[in-house]
Coordinates of C-alpha atoms and ligand atoms in Angstrom, one line a residue:
X164 CA 8.6 -8.3 12.7
X165 CA 10.2 -8.4 9.3
X166 CA 12.5 -5.8 8.3
X167 CA 12.0 -5.7 4.5
X168 CA 14.8 -3.1 3.4
X169 CA 17.6 -1.8 5.2
X170 CA 20.6 0.9 3.7
X171 CA 21.9 3.9 4.6
X172 CA 19.2 5.9 3.9
X173 CA 15.9 4.2 4.6
X174 CA 15.1 1.4 6.6
X175 CA 10.7 -0.7 5.9
X176 CA 9.8 -3.0 8.9
X177 CA 6.6 -5.1 7.9
X178 CA 4.2 -6.2 10.8
X179 CA 2.0 -8.6 10.2
X180 CA -1.9 -8.0 12.2
X181 CA -4.7 -8.4 13.6
X182 CA -7.1 -11.3 13.2
X183 CA -6.0 -11.2 9.3
X184 CA -2.6 -10.1 9.3
X185 CA -3.0 -7.7 7.7
X186 CA 0.6 -5.7 6.8
X187 CA 1.5 -2.6 8.2
X188 CA 4.6 -1.5 7.3
X189 CA 6.5 1.2 9.3
X190 CA 9.2 3.4 7.4
X191 CA 12.1 5.0 9.4
X192 CA 14.5 7.8 7.8
X193 CA 18.2 7.0 9.0
X194 CA 19.5 10.1 9.0
X195 CA 16.7 11.7 11.6
X196 CA 14.9 8.9 12.5
X197 CA 12.0 10.3 11.3
X198 CA 9.2 7.6 10.6
X199 CA 5.1 7.0 9.1
X200 CA 3.0 3.7 9.8
X201 CA 1.5 2.5 6.8
X202 CA -1.9 1.5 8.0
X203 CA -3.2 0.4 11.1
X204 CA -4.6 -3.1 11.4
X205 CA -4.5 -3.7 14.8
X206 CA -2.7 -4.8 17.6
X207 CA -1.3 -1.6 18.6
X208 CA 1.3 -2.2 21.5
X209 CA 3.5 -4.2 19.1
X210 CA 2.8 -1.2 16.5
X211 CA 3.7 1.4 19.4
X212 CA 6.8 -0.6 20.7
X213 CA 8.4 -0.8 17.2
X214 CA 8.2 2.9 16.6
X215 CA 10.5 3.7 20.1
X216 CA 13.1 4.9 18.9
X217 CA 11.3 6.6 16.1
X218 CA 10.0 10.3 15.6
X219 CA 6.5 9.1 14.0
X220 CA 4.9 11.9 12.0
X221 CA 2.2 9.9 9.8
X222 CA -0.2 7.8 10.3
X223 CA -1.0 6.7 6.3
X224 CA -3.9 4.6 4.8
X225 CA -3.8 2.9 1.8
X226 CA -7.4 2.2 1.6
X227 CA -10.8 1.8 3.9
X228 CA -11.4 -1.9 4.1
X229 CA -12.0 -3.4 7.9
X230 CA -9.1 -5.1 8.3
X231 CA -6.5 -2.1 8.0
X232 CA -8.0 0.0 10.1
X233 CA -9.3 -1.6 13.1
X234 CA -6.1 0.0 15.4
X235 CA -6.4 3.4 13.7
X236 CA -8.3 5.1 16.6
X237 CA -6.2 2.9 18.9
X238 CA -2.4 4.3 17.1
X239 CA -3.7 7.5 16.6
X240 CA -4.6 8.5 20.3
X241 CA -1.4 6.7 20.8
X242 CA 0.7 9.2 18.8
X243 CA -1.0 11.7 18.7
X244 CA 0.0 12.6 14.6
X245 CA -2.2 13.6 11.3
X246 CA -4.3 10.4 9.9
X247 CA -3.7 10.6 6.1
X248 CA -6.2 9.4 3.3
X249 CA -7.7 9.6 -0.1
X250 CA -10.7 11.7 0.2
X251 CA -12.8 8.8 -2.0
X252 CA -12.0 6.3 1.2
X253 CA -12.5 8.3 4.0
X254 CA -16.4 7.7 5.0
X255 CA -16.0 4.7 6.3
X256 CA -12.4 5.4 8.3
X257 CA -13.4 5.7 12.0
X258 CA -12.4 9.1 12.8
X259 CA -12.0 12.1 10.5
X260 CA -8.3 12.0 8.8
X261 CA -6.1 15.3 9.4
X262 CA -4.9 15.2 5.6
X263 CA -6.6 14.1 2.3
X264 CA -3.4 13.0 -0.3
X265 CA -4.5 12.9 -4.1
X266 CA -2.1 11.4 -6.9
X267 CA 1.0 13.1 -7.1
X268 CA 1.1 14.7 -3.5
X269 CA 4.5 14.4 -2.0
X270 CA 5.0 13.0 2.2
X271 CA 8.3 14.1 3.8
X272 CA 9.8 12.2 6.4
X273 CA 13.4 13.4 7.5
X274 CA 15.6 13.4 4.3
X275 CA 12.8 10.6 2.8
X276 CA 10.0 11.6 0.8
X277 CA 7.4 9.5 -0.1
X278 CA 5.4 9.9 -3.3
X279 CA 1.7 9.1 -3.8
X280 CA 0.2 7.0 -6.3
X281 CA -4.1 7.2 -6.5
X282 CA -4.7 4.1 -7.6
X283 CA -8.6 3.3 -7.7
X284 CA -10.1 -0.3 -8.7
X285 CA -9.5 -2.4 -4.8
X286 CA -11.3 1.0 -3.6
X287 CA -12.4 4.2 -5.0
X288 CA -9.6 5.8 -2.8
X289 CA -7.2 2.9 -3.1
X290 CA -3.3 5.0 -2.4
X291 CA 0.1 3.4 -2.7
X292 CA 3.3 5.1 -1.2
X293 CA 6.8 5.4 -3.5
X294 CA 9.8 6.1 -1.8
X295 CA 12.8 5.3 -4.4
X296 CA 12.5 1.4 -5.3
X297 CA 10.3 1.0 -2.7
X298 CA 6.2 0.6 -2.9
X299 CA 4.0 0.3 -0.3
X300 CA 0.8 -0.6 -2.6
X301 CA -2.4 -1.5 -0.2
X302 CA -4.2 -4.5 -1.6
X303 CA -3.8 -2.9 -5.4
X304 CA -1.1 -5.5 -6.4
X305 CA 0.1 -8.8 -4.9
X306 CA 2.3 -11.1 -6.6
X307 CA 0.1 -13.3 -9.2
X308 CA -2.8 -11.1 -9.0
X309 CA -4.6 -8.0 -8.6
X310 CA -5.9 -6.9 -5.1
X311 CA -10.0 -8.5 -5.0
X312 CA -12.2 -6.3 -7.5
X313 CA -16.3 -6.0 -6.4
X314 CA -17.5 -5.5 -10.1
X315 CA -16.5 -6.3 -13.8
X316 CA -15.7 -2.2 -14.0
X317 CA -13.9 -2.4 -10.8
X318 CA -11.9 -4.4 -11.6
X319 CA -11.3 -2.8 -14.9
X320 CA -10.1 0.8 -13.5
X321 CA -7.9 -1.4 -11.4
X322 CA -5.8 -3.3 -14.5
X323 CA -6.1 0.5 -16.2
X324 CA -4.1 2.3 -12.4
X325 CA -1.7 -1.2 -12.5
X326 CA -0.4 -0.4 -15.9
X327 CA -1.1 3.2 -16.4
X328 CA 0.8 4.1 -12.9
X329 CA 2.8 0.9 -11.5
X330 CA 3.5 -0.5 -14.6
X331 CA 5.4 3.5 -15.7
X332 CA 7.8 2.6 -11.6
X333 CA 11.5 1.3 -13.3
X334 CA 10.8 -2.8 -13.6
X335 CA 13.0 -3.1 -10.1
X336 CA 10.7 -1.4 -8.0
X337 CA 10.0 -3.8 -5.3
X338 CA 6.3 -4.1 -4.8
X339 CA 5.1 -4.5 -0.4
X340 CA 1.4 -5.7 -0.6
X341 CA -0.9 -5.6 2.2
X342 CA -1.0 -9.2 2.7
X343 CA 2.1 -11.9 2.7
X344 CA 5.0 -11.6 0.3
X345 CA 7.0 -9.0 -1.8
X346 CA 6.8 -9.2 -5.5
X347 CA 8.7 -6.6 -8.4
X348 CA 7.1 -5.0 -10.8
X349 CA 8.9 -6.3 -13.3
X350 CA 7.6 -9.8 -12.7
X351 CA 3.4 -8.7 -12.6
X352 CA 4.0 -6.9 -16.1
X353 CA 5.2 -10.0 -17.1
X354 CA 2.6 -12.3 -16.1
X355 CA 0.2 -9.1 -17.1
X356 CA 1.5 -9.7 -20.5
X357 CA 0.3 -13.8 -20.5
X358 CA -3.2 -12.1 -19.0
X359 CA -3.7 -9.8 -21.7
X360 CA -2.7 -11.5 -24.3
X361 CA -5.5 -13.8 -24.3
X362 CA -9.0 -13.3 -24.5
X363 CA -11.2 -12.8 -21.1
X364 CA -14.8 -12.6 -19.8
X365 CA -16.0 -9.2 -19.9
X366 CA -17.7 -9.8 -16.9
X367 CA -14.5 -10.6 -14.8
X368 CA -13.3 -9.5 -11.0
X369 CA -13.1 -10.8 -7.9
X370 CA -10.1 -12.4 -6.9
X371 CA -7.9 -12.5 -10.4
X372 CA -4.4 -14.6 -10.6
X373 CA -2.8 -13.6 -14.0
X374 CA -2.3 -16.4 -14.6
X375 CA -4.6 -19.2 -13.8
X376 CA -8.1 -16.2 -14.9
Ligands
ZN79 ZN1 -8.2 -4.0 1.2
ZN80 ZN1 -6.8 -6.0 3.1

């Protein structure tokens, strides 16, 4: 477990879990100790242990890929709190979500409010969750590039989500992805600028790195 943010308002802990070391994030309101968990890759016992001194409110799903949902049934059973996802990614979850989120929705956790951003491309129902200058990004945006895409159309859609929604955020916004370390909107913008200034293959998709593609 790594604490990636800690101030008087909020604490954010990152746990790399399951066979692929997928990041799950626990967000805690410092004042009320209410918490939410983002994604459920597995190793549920460890997540429950981390939540012990908090009051869990929701399980938020960034998207429906198997490495993010392997522990969902177990986690829901342990916590007995509502599961939230986007409708477009709801069908592949191992359970029916209690709440369907859409772009612009707000989720409260004590004194902390999270804004939902719908950022399709990696999957049709991919969501990011924003509070203050912290963005939990799922597999939408990583240091060095966007998440993996299945087709050129998906890639174009993902770039649109990133440039129209994420690049609208303040440059100092910290981006916490579904795998690995954090980046910032400023860094992503600088790299994307270099990428977008060059012509690229219209069939481009898959694992794309801004500076190498
Ligand atoms: Zn994914
Ligand atoms: Zn993933």
